[in-house]
PDB file of C-alpha atoms in Angstrom:
ATOM      1  CA  MET A   1    -191.940 -62.068 -63.158  1.00 39.00           C
ATOM      2  CA  ASN A   2    -190.020 -65.398 -63.913  1.00 42.00           C
ATOM      3  CA  GLY A   3    -188.467 -66.049 -67.225  1.00 43.00           C
ATOM      4  CA  GLY A   4    -190.212 -64.232 -69.932  1.00 47.00           C
ATOM      5  CA  VAL A   5    -191.196 -67.325 -71.853  1.00 48.00           C
ATOM      6  CA  ASP A   6    -194.848 -66.286 -73.197  1.00 47.00           C
ATOM      7  CA  GLU A   7    -195.464 -68.785 -75.930  1.00 64.00           C
ATOM      8  CA  GLY A   8    -195.568 -72.703 -76.550  1.00 90.00           C
ATOM      9  CA  ARG A   9    -196.344 -75.200 -74.142  1.00 96.00           C
ATOM     10  CA  THR A  10    -196.659 -75.022 -70.410  1.00 97.00           C
ATOM     11  CA  LEU A  11    -196.194 -78.205 -67.801  1.00 97.00           C
ATOM     12  CA  ALA A  12    -198.507 -77.305 -64.906  1.00 97.00           C
ATOM     13  CA  VAL A  13    -198.020 -79.063 -61.701  1.00 97.00           C
ATOM     14  CA  ASP A  14    -200.399 -78.792 -58.850  1.00 94.00           C
ATOM     15  CA  CYS A  15    -198.523 -80.249 -55.348  1.00 96.00           C
ATOM     16  CA  GLY A  16    -201.129 -81.032 -52.831  1.00 92.00           C
ATOM     17  CA  GLY A  17    -200.815 -82.624 -49.204  1.00 92.00           C
ATOM     18  CA  GLY A  18    -202.376 -85.917 -50.670  1.00 92.00           C
ATOM     19  CA  GLY A  19    -201.899 -85.800 -54.370  1.00 94.00           C
ATOM     20  CA  ILE A  20    -199.453 -84.341 -56.964  1.00 96.00           C
ATOM     21  CA  LYS A  21    -201.216 -83.969 -60.514  1.00 94.00           C
ATOM     22  CA  ALA A  22    -199.847 -82.202 -63.775  1.00 96.00           C
ATOM     23  CA  SER A  23    -200.752 -81.814 -67.529  1.00 96.00           C
ATOM     24  CA  VAL A  24    -199.466 -79.949 -70.516  1.00 97.00           C
ATOM     25  CA  LEU A  25    -201.402 -76.800 -71.739  1.00 95.00           C
ATOM     26  CA  ASP A  26    -201.071 -74.609 -74.778  1.00 94.00           C
ATOM     27  CA  ALA A  27    -200.742 -70.920 -74.796  1.00 91.00           C
ATOM     28  CA  ALA A  28    -204.648 -70.563 -74.649  1.00 88.00           C
ATOM     29  CA  GLY A  29    -204.516 -72.783 -71.636  1.00 89.00           C
ATOM     30  CA  THR A  30    -205.968 -75.998 -73.435  1.00 90.00           C
ATOM     31  CA  LEU A  31    -205.179 -79.159 -71.940  1.00 90.00           C
ATOM     32  CA  HIS A  32    -203.337 -81.267 -74.323  1.00 88.00           C
ATOM     33  CA  VAL A  33    -203.830 -84.397 -72.139  1.00 90.00           C
ATOM     34  CA  PRO A  34    -205.850 -85.176 -69.006  1.00 92.00           C
ATOM     35  CA  PRO A  35    -203.918 -84.523 -66.051  1.00 93.00           C
ATOM     36  CA  VAL A  36    -202.173 -87.337 -64.408  1.00 95.00           C
ATOM     37  CA  ARG A  37    -202.079 -87.811 -60.600  1.00 96.00           C
ATOM     38  CA  VAL A  38    -199.980 -89.515 -57.920  1.00 97.00           C
ATOM     39  CA  PRO A  39    -200.291 -89.908 -54.265  1.00 97.00           C
ATOM     40  CA  THR A  40    -197.943 -87.480 -52.398  1.00 97.00           C
ATOM     41  CA  PRO A  41    -194.818 -89.427 -51.119  1.00 97.00           C
ATOM     42  CA  TYR A  42    -193.908 -89.385 -47.687  1.00 97.00           C
ATOM     43  CA  PRO A  43    -191.315 -88.521 -45.942  1.00 97.00           C
ATOM     44  CA  LEU A  44    -190.808 -85.743 -48.807  1.00 98.00           C
ATOM     45  CA  PRO A  45    -187.646 -84.085 -48.776  1.00 98.00           C
ATOM     46  CA  PRO A  46    -187.280 -81.529 -51.661  1.00 98.00           C
ATOM     47  CA  GLU A  47    -185.370 -84.128 -53.939  1.00 98.00           C
ATOM     48  CA  ARG A  48    -188.112 -86.390 -53.685  1.00 98.00           C
ATOM     49  CA  LEU A  49    -190.558 -84.073 -54.661  1.00 98.00           C
ATOM     50  CA  VAL A  50    -188.510 -82.890 -57.641  1.00 98.00           C
ATOM     51  CA  ALA A  51    -187.995 -86.573 -58.410  1.00 98.00           C
ATOM     52  CA  THR A  52    -191.862 -87.251 -58.489  1.00 98.00           C
ATOM     53  CA  VAL A  53    -192.706 -84.297 -60.693  1.00 98.00           C
ATOM     54  CA  VAL A  54    -189.877 -85.388 -63.279  1.00 98.00           C
ATOM     55  CA  GLU A  55    -191.144 -88.682 -63.358  1.00 97.00           C
ATOM     56  CA  LEU A  56    -194.788 -87.226 -63.854  1.00 97.00           C
ATOM     57  CA  ALA A  57    -193.563 -85.002 -66.670  1.00 97.00           C
ATOM     58  CA  GLY A  58    -191.679 -87.723 -68.333  1.00 96.00           C
ATOM     59  CA  GLY A  59    -195.092 -89.225 -69.076  1.00 95.00           C
ATOM     60  CA  LEU A  60    -196.418 -86.161 -70.636  1.00 96.00           C
ATOM     61  CA  PRO A  61    -196.001 -84.264 -73.791  1.00 96.00           C
ATOM     62  CA  ALA A  62    -192.938 -82.001 -74.203  1.00 96.00           C
ATOM     63  CA  ALA A  63    -193.162 -78.543 -72.829  1.00 97.00           C
ATOM     64  CA  ASP A  64    -191.117 -75.244 -73.039  1.00 97.00           C
ATOM     65  CA  ARG A  65    -191.696 -73.973 -69.629  1.00 97.00           C
ATOM     66  CA  ALA A  66    -193.118 -75.399 -66.121  1.00 98.00           C
ATOM     67  CA  THR A  67    -195.562 -73.797 -63.412  1.00 98.00           C
ATOM     68  CA  VAL A  68    -195.428 -75.479 -60.120  1.00 98.00           C
ATOM     69  CA  GLY A  69    -197.685 -75.008 -57.278  1.00 96.00           C
ATOM     70  CA  MET A  70    -197.003 -76.042 -53.831  1.00 96.00           C
ATOM     71  CA  PRO A  71    -198.345 -75.504 -50.258  1.00 95.00           C
ATOM     72  CA  GLY A  72    -196.809 -73.136 -47.848  1.00 94.00           C
ATOM     73  CA  MET A  73    -194.944 -69.726 -47.850  1.00 95.00           C
ATOM     74  CA  ILE A  74    -192.958 -69.181 -51.286  1.00 95.00           C
ATOM     75  CA  ARG A  75    -190.956 -66.113 -52.016  1.00 94.00           C
ATOM     76  CA  HIS A  76    -189.260 -65.622 -55.255  1.00 93.00           C
ATOM     77  CA  GLY A  77    -189.364 -69.424 -55.831  1.00 96.00           C
ATOM     78  CA  VAL A  78    -187.837 -70.261 -52.480  1.00 97.00           C
ATOM     79  CA  VAL A  79    -189.482 -72.106 -49.806  1.00 97.00           C
ATOM     80  CA  ILE A  80    -189.749 -70.112 -46.494  1.00 96.00           C
ATOM     81  CA  ALA A  81    -192.085 -72.659 -44.894  1.00 95.00           C
ATOM     82  CA  THR A  82    -194.004 -75.298 -46.013  1.00 95.00           C
ATOM     83  CA  PRO A  83    -196.507 -77.341 -43.861  1.00 91.00           C
ATOM     84  CA  HIS A  84    -197.165 -81.057 -44.961  1.00 93.00           C
ATOM     85  CA  TYR A  85    -193.941 -81.793 -46.635  1.00 97.00           C
ATOM     86  CA  VAL A  86    -192.013 -81.273 -43.386  1.00 97.00           C
ATOM     87  CA  THR A  87    -194.189 -84.063 -41.672  1.00 96.00           C
ATOM     88  CA  ARG A  88    -193.026 -88.047 -41.445  1.00 96.00           C
ATOM     89  CA  SER A  89    -196.040 -89.345 -43.125  1.00 95.00           C
ATOM     90  CA  GLY A  90    -198.185 -86.928 -44.374  1.00 93.00           C
ATOM     91  CA  PRO A  91    -200.749 -84.355 -42.981  1.00 91.00           C
ATOM     92  CA  ARG A  92    -201.213 -84.129 -39.543  1.00 88.00           C
ATOM     93  CA  SER A  93    -198.493 -86.519 -38.670  1.00 94.00           C
ATOM     94  CA  ARG A  94    -195.391 -85.848 -36.471  1.00 96.00           C
ATOM     95  CA  VAL A  95    -193.179 -82.957 -37.784  1.00 96.00           C
ATOM     96  CA  ASP A  96    -189.737 -84.189 -38.589  1.00 97.00           C
ATOM     97  CA  PRO A  97    -187.152 -81.337 -37.798  1.00 97.00           C
ATOM     98  CA  ASP A  98    -184.735 -82.602 -40.410  1.00 98.00           C
ATOM     99  CA  LEU A  99    -187.204 -82.004 -42.982  1.00 98.00           C
ATOM    100  CA  VAL A 100    -187.912 -78.706 -41.803  1.00 97.00           C
ATOM    101  CA  ALA A 101    -184.404 -77.707 -41.575  1.00 97.00           C
ATOM    102  CA  VAL A 102    -183.884 -79.023 -45.486  1.00 98.00           C
ATOM    103  CA  TRP A 103    -187.030 -77.408 -46.766  1.00 98.00           C
ATOM    104  CA  ALA A 104    -186.385 -73.856 -45.249  1.00 97.00           C
ATOM    105  CA  GLY A 105    -184.837 -71.742 -47.849  1.00 97.00           C
ATOM    106  CA  ARG A 106    -184.661 -74.031 -50.556  1.00 98.00           C
ATOM    107  CA  ASP A 107    -184.812 -72.487 -54.027  1.00 98.00           C
ATOM    108  CA  MET A 108    -187.305 -74.985 -55.673  1.00 98.00           C
ATOM    109  CA  ALA A 109    -187.732 -72.777 -58.690  1.00 98.00           C
ATOM    110  CA  ALA A 110    -183.795 -73.262 -59.265  1.00 98.00           C
ATOM    111  CA  ALA A 111    -184.279 -77.013 -58.391  1.00 98.00           C
ATOM    112  CA  PHE A 112    -187.181 -77.894 -60.622  1.00 98.00           C
ATOM    113  CA  GLY A 113    -185.795 -75.666 -63.389  1.00 98.00           C
ATOM    114  CA  GLU A 114    -182.445 -77.472 -63.363  1.00 98.00           C
ATOM    115  CA  ALA A 115    -184.140 -81.140 -63.213  1.00 98.00           C
ATOM    116  CA  LEU A 116    -186.688 -80.161 -66.032  1.00 98.00           C
ATOM    117  CA  GLY A 117    -184.593 -78.381 -68.150  1.00 97.00           C
ATOM    118  CA  MET A 118    -186.763 -75.524 -68.711  1.00 97.00           C
ATOM    119  CA  PRO A 119    -187.673 -72.257 -66.967  1.00 97.00           C
ATOM    120  CA  THR A 120    -189.813 -72.970 -63.907  1.00 98.00           C
ATOM    121  CA  LEU A 121    -192.204 -70.586 -61.965  1.00 97.00           C
ATOM    122  CA  VAL A 122    -192.912 -71.876 -58.379  1.00 97.00           C
ATOM    123  CA  LEU A 123    -195.686 -70.351 -56.304  1.00 97.00           C
ATOM    124  CA  ASN A 124    -198.066 -71.164 -53.452  1.00 96.00           C
ATOM    125  CA  ASP A 125    -200.646 -73.334 -54.950  1.00 94.00           C
ATOM    126  CA  ALA A 126    -203.570 -71.172 -54.198  1.00 95.00           C
ATOM    127  CA  GLU A 127    -201.704 -68.400 -56.126  1.00 96.00           C
ATOM    128  CA  VAL A 128    -201.539 -70.541 -59.136  1.00 96.00           C
ATOM    129  CA  HIS A 129    -205.261 -71.567 -58.705  1.00 95.00           C
ATOM    130  CA  GLY A 130    -206.090 -67.854 -58.399  1.00 95.00           C
ATOM    131  CA  ALA A 131    -204.404 -67.353 -61.539  1.00 95.00           C
ATOM    132  CA  GLY A 132    -206.592 -69.379 -63.234  1.00 93.00           C
ATOM    133  CA  VAL A 133    -209.995 -67.799 -61.986  1.00 94.00           C
ATOM    134  CA  VAL A 134    -209.301 -63.816 -61.258  1.00 95.00           C
ATOM    135  CA  ALA A 135    -210.870 -61.085 -63.364  1.00 94.00           C
ATOM    136  CA  GLY A 136    -208.218 -59.002 -62.936  1.00 93.00           C
ATOM    137  CA  SER A 137    -210.794 -56.245 -61.596  1.00 94.00           C
ATOM    138  CA  GLY A 138    -210.824 -55.124 -58.184  1.00 97.00           C
ATOM    139  CA  LEU A 139    -209.807 -56.741 -54.945  1.00 98.00           C
ATOM    140  CA  GLU A 140    -210.194 -60.588 -55.564  1.00 98.00           C
ATOM    141  CA  LEU A 141    -209.652 -63.212 -52.751  1.00 98.00           C
ATOM    142  CA  VAL A 142    -209.142 -66.817 -53.436  1.00 97.00           C
ATOM    143  CA  LEU A 143    -209.563 -69.286 -51.137  1.00 97.00           C
ATOM    144  CA  THR A 144    -208.935 -73.100 -51.688  1.00 96.00           C
ATOM    145  CA  LEU A 145    -210.158 -75.949 -49.504  1.00 96.00           C
ATOM    146  CA  GLY A 146    -208.390 -79.311 -49.493  1.00 93.00           C
ATOM    147  CA  THR A 147    -205.992 -81.049 -47.096  1.00 92.00           C
ATOM    148  CA  GLY A 148    -206.006 -77.372 -45.376  1.00 92.00           C
ATOM    149  CA  LEU A 149    -206.943 -73.885 -46.468  1.00 95.00           C
ATOM    150  CA  GLY A 150    -204.853 -72.105 -48.964  1.00 95.00           C
ATOM    151  CA  SER A 151    -205.207 -68.350 -49.871  1.00 96.00           C
ATOM    152  CA  ALA A 152    -204.075 -65.618 -52.495  1.00 97.00           C
ATOM    153  CA  LEU A 153    -204.842 -61.984 -52.825  1.00 97.00           C
ATOM    154  CA  PHE A 154    -205.066 -60.242 -56.250  1.00 97.00           C
ATOM    155  CA  ASP A 155    -205.689 -56.407 -56.560  1.00 97.00           C
ATOM    156  CA  GLY A 156    -206.238 -55.272 -60.041  1.00 95.00           C
ATOM    157  CA  GLY A 157    -204.916 -58.577 -61.255  1.00 94.00           C
ATOM    158  CA  VAL A 158    -201.483 -57.899 -59.422  1.00 95.00           C
ATOM    159  CA  LEU A 159    -200.775 -60.921 -57.066  1.00 95.00           C
ATOM    160  CA  ALA A 160    -199.905 -59.490 -53.664  1.00 94.00           C
ATOM    161  CA  PRO A 161    -197.270 -60.731 -51.315  1.00 92.00           C
ATOM    162  CA  HIS A 162    -198.477 -64.209 -49.817  1.00 92.00           C
ATOM    163  CA  LEU A 163    -200.055 -64.338 -46.397  1.00 91.00           C
ATOM    164  CA  GLU A 164    -200.331 -67.564 -44.764  1.00 92.00           C
ATOM    165  CA  LEU A 165    -204.103 -67.050 -43.591  1.00 92.00           C
ATOM    166  CA  SER A 166    -204.496 -70.589 -42.946  1.00 92.00           C
ATOM    167  CA  HIS A 167    -202.022 -70.467 -39.874  1.00 92.00           C
ATOM    168  CA  ALA A 168    -204.010 -67.629 -38.208  1.00 93.00           C
ATOM    169  CA  PRO A 169    -206.390 -68.738 -35.147  1.00 93.00           C
ATOM    170  CA  VAL A 170    -210.105 -68.818 -35.863  1.00 91.00           C
ATOM    171  CA  ARG A 171    -210.622 -69.330 -32.266  1.00 87.00           C
ATOM    172  CA  TRP A 172    -208.822 -70.282 -29.630  1.00 87.00           C
ATOM    173  CA  GLY A 173    -206.017 -72.946 -30.334  1.00 88.00           C
ATOM    174  CA  VAL A 174    -207.529 -73.605 -33.770  1.00 93.00           C
ATOM    175  CA  THR A 175    -206.124 -72.378 -37.137  1.00 94.00           C
ATOM    176  CA  TYR A 176    -208.248 -72.004 -40.144  1.00 95.00           C
ATOM    177  CA  ASP A 177    -205.975 -75.035 -41.695  1.00 93.00           C
ATOM    178  CA  ALA A 178    -207.489 -77.035 -39.033  1.00 93.00           C
ATOM    179  CA  TYR A 179    -210.860 -75.763 -38.813  1.00 96.00           C
ATOM    180  CA  LEU A 180    -211.747 -76.176 -42.385  1.00 97.00           C
ATOM    181  CA  GLY A 181    -209.068 -79.091 -43.568  1.00 94.00           C
ATOM    182  CA  GLU A 182    -210.177 -82.179 -45.013  1.00 95.00           C
ATOM    183  CA  HIS A 183    -209.819 -84.091 -41.585  1.00 94.00           C
ATOM    184  CA  GLU A 184    -212.496 -81.981 -40.034  1.00 96.00           C
ATOM    185  CA  ARG A 185    -214.803 -82.155 -43.148  1.00 97.00           C
ATOM    186  CA  ARG A 186    -214.627 -85.985 -42.770  1.00 96.00           C
ATOM    187  CA  ARG A 187    -215.464 -86.074 -38.925  1.00 97.00           C
ATOM    188  CA  LEU A 188    -218.097 -83.429 -39.373  1.00 97.00           C
ATOM    189  CA  GLY A 189    -219.741 -84.537 -42.581  1.00 97.00           C
ATOM    190  CA  ASP A 190    -220.320 -81.900 -45.306  1.00 97.00           C
ATOM    191  CA  ALA A 191    -223.525 -80.114 -44.030  1.00 97.00           C
ATOM    192  CA  ALA A 192    -221.627 -79.092 -40.427  1.00 98.00           C
ATOM    193  CA  TRP A 193    -218.643 -78.528 -42.583  1.00 98.00           C
ATOM    194  CA  SER A 194    -220.316 -76.313 -45.044  1.00 98.00           C
ATOM    195  CA  ARG A 195    -221.704 -74.171 -42.082  1.00 97.00           C
ATOM    196  CA  ARG A 196    -218.082 -73.827 -40.907  1.00 97.00           C
ATOM    197  CA  VAL A 197    -217.102 -72.718 -44.406  1.00 98.00           C
ATOM    198  CA  ARG A 198    -219.631 -69.976 -44.160  1.00 97.00           C
ATOM    199  CA  ARG A 199    -218.674 -68.657 -40.607  1.00 96.00           C
ATOM    200  CA  ALA A 200    -215.093 -68.388 -41.996  1.00 96.00           C
ATOM    201  CA  VAL A 201    -215.981 -66.499 -44.997  1.00 97.00           C
ATOM    202  CA  GLU A 202    -218.081 -63.961 -42.720  1.00 96.00           C
ATOM    203  CA  GLY A 203    -215.245 -63.772 -40.531  1.00 95.00           C
ATOM    204  CA  LEU A 204    -212.855 -62.812 -43.075  1.00 96.00           C
ATOM    205  CA  ARG A 205    -215.086 -60.422 -44.749  1.00 97.00           C
ATOM    206  CA  PRO A 206    -214.660 -57.227 -42.500  1.00 97.00           C
ATOM    207  CA  VAL A 207    -210.776 -57.999 -42.638  1.00 95.00           C
ATOM    208  CA  VAL A 208    -210.444 -58.096 -46.512  1.00 96.00           C
ATOM    209  CA  HIS A 209    -213.521 -56.095 -47.823  1.00 97.00           C
ATOM    210  CA  TRP A 210    -213.066 -57.998 -51.214  1.00 98.00           C
ATOM    211  CA  ASP A 211    -214.700 -56.994 -54.423  1.00 98.00           C
ATOM    212  CA  ARG A 212    -215.001 -60.865 -55.251  1.00 98.00           C
ATOM    213  CA  LEU A 213    -214.219 -63.909 -53.289  1.00 98.00           C
ATOM    214  CA  TYR A 214    -213.365 -67.242 -55.125  1.00 98.00           C
ATOM    215  CA  ILE A 215    -213.603 -70.652 -53.424  1.00 97.00           C
ATOM    216  CA  GLY A 216    -211.831 -73.452 -55.014  1.00 95.00           C
ATOM    217  CA  GLY A 217    -209.834 -76.563 -54.093  1.00 92.00           C
ATOM    218  CA  GLY A 218    -210.882 -80.199 -54.287  1.00 91.00           C
ATOM    219  CA  ASN A 219    -213.327 -79.620 -51.295  1.00 95.00           C
ATOM    220  CA  ALA A 220    -214.982 -76.527 -52.627  1.00 96.00           C
ATOM    221  CA  ARG A 221    -217.761 -78.886 -54.563  1.00 95.00           C
ATOM    222  CA  ARG A 222    -218.802 -80.318 -51.039  1.00 97.00           C
ATOM    223  CA  ILE A 223    -220.113 -77.047 -49.800  1.00 97.00           C
ATOM    224  CA  ARG A 224    -223.742 -77.474 -49.737  1.00 97.00           C
ATOM    225  CA  PRO A 225    -225.911 -75.616 -52.068  1.00 96.00           C
ATOM    226  CA  THR A 226    -227.846 -73.837 -49.518  1.00 97.00           C
ATOM    227  CA  THR A 227    -224.487 -72.613 -48.056  1.00 97.00           C
ATOM    228  CA  VAL A 228    -223.154 -71.150 -51.392  1.00 96.00           C
ATOM    229  CA  GLU A 229    -226.315 -69.464 -51.860  1.00 96.00           C
ATOM    230  CA  ALA A 230    -226.243 -67.903 -48.301  1.00 96.00           C
ATOM    231  CA  LEU A 231    -222.561 -66.678 -49.104  1.00 96.00           C
ATOM    232  CA  GLY A 232    -223.847 -64.020 -51.354  1.00 94.00           C
ATOM    233  CA  ASP A 233    -223.364 -62.597 -54.856  1.00 95.00           C
ATOM    234  CA  ASP A 234    -219.780 -61.619 -54.345  1.00 97.00           C
ATOM    235  CA  VAL A 235    -218.697 -65.198 -53.466  1.00 97.00           C
ATOM    236  CA  VAL A 236    -218.167 -67.600 -56.645  1.00 96.00           C
ATOM    237  CA  VAL A 237    -217.160 -71.484 -56.313  1.00 96.00           C
ATOM    238  CA  VAL A 238    -214.834 -72.342 -59.029  1.00 93.00           C
ATOM    239  CA  PRO A 239    -213.678 -75.818 -60.482  1.00 88.00           C
ATOM    240  CA  ASN A 240    -210.723 -77.385 -58.897  1.00 82.00           C
ATOM    241  CA  SER A 241    -209.092 -77.681 -62.324  1.00 84.00           C
ATOM    242  CA  ALA A 242    -208.140 -73.980 -61.997  1.00 83.00           C
ATOM    243  CA  GLY A 243    -204.963 -75.364 -60.137  1.00 81.00           C
ATOM    244  CA  ILE A 244    -203.893 -76.740 -63.272  1.00 88.00           C
ATOM    245  CA  VAL A 245    -205.412 -74.238 -65.977  1.00 88.00           C
ATOM    246  CA  GLY A 246    -203.408 -71.215 -63.752  1.00 93.00           C
ATOM    247  CA  GLY A 247    -200.190 -72.583 -64.721  1.00 94.00           C
ATOM    248  CA  VAL A 248    -200.577 -70.690 -68.143  1.00 95.00           C
ATOM    249  CA  ARG A 249    -201.974 -67.820 -66.632  1.00 93.00           C
ATOM    250  CA  ALA A 250    -199.615 -67.052 -63.552  1.00 95.00           C
ATOM    251  CA  TRP A 251    -196.687 -66.419 -66.123  1.00 94.00           C
ATOM    252  CA  GLN A 252    -198.598 -63.226 -67.368  1.00 89.00           C
ATOM    253  CA  LEU A 253    -199.750 -61.831 -64.089  1.00 83.00           C
ATOM    254  CA  PRO A 254    -197.798 -58.832 -62.691  1.00 76.00           C
ATOM    255  CA  ARG A 255    -196.797 -59.571 -59.243  1.00 57.00           C
ATOM    256  CA  GLY A 256    -196.613 -57.004 -56.361  1.00 50.00           C
ATOM    257  CA  GLY A 257    -193.405 -58.200 -54.671  1.00 44.00           C
ATOM    258  CA  ALA A 258    -194.088 -61.961 -54.509  1.00 45.00           C
ATOM    259  CA  ASP A 259    -191.888 -63.050 -57.142  1.00 48.00           C
TER     260      ASP A 259
END
């Protein structure tokens, strides 16, 4: 666990492929101001992401610590790989090899902490989202639906090391990211896309054998009610606001090797 700062206000930042939003919360997870949001700028080297977050924070109340959720494989606050931020103009655009090089191995916890002047926790965005919703009992899987697919796994409230399920093939030549992402939702429409969500959930069920699955992210609300009902009692759709609220609880979660 990072820091050891357990009280006061938390700056919570949710960095997505299409937008970056932030707010400040108290120790109980209550928002002090409505979240502010800006479109994710591209191209996006690490320094530009840090500058964007610092600018957002400048318009918010003062905080004592920060939690930043961002896409990709993050270990101990260090970027192993990130999908959207290495592209030239955003999701589904061409990957820039120079951006791949500058992001790989970048210690974003240190970069954000120095720029913001406060202890900073950096996790995968689905892990922060999960921190806001898990009950801390049994095996709990969190899936977030947005630009792509995010995931986080908790066992008895302990955050497991991150796995990029989004990059696993759901069928020949197609990853979960491409199969369930925003581009496909727009192409298919919500009804057909919802059926894909159900097929993906049923495909993952025998792999994980969860006690509870939480589905969140900006597109979770677009899943058709009939699909939600068909998913079963062990599947819960949760609000996207968890990506901000989880910024407080993330500091209290024990992590099994994730940080």
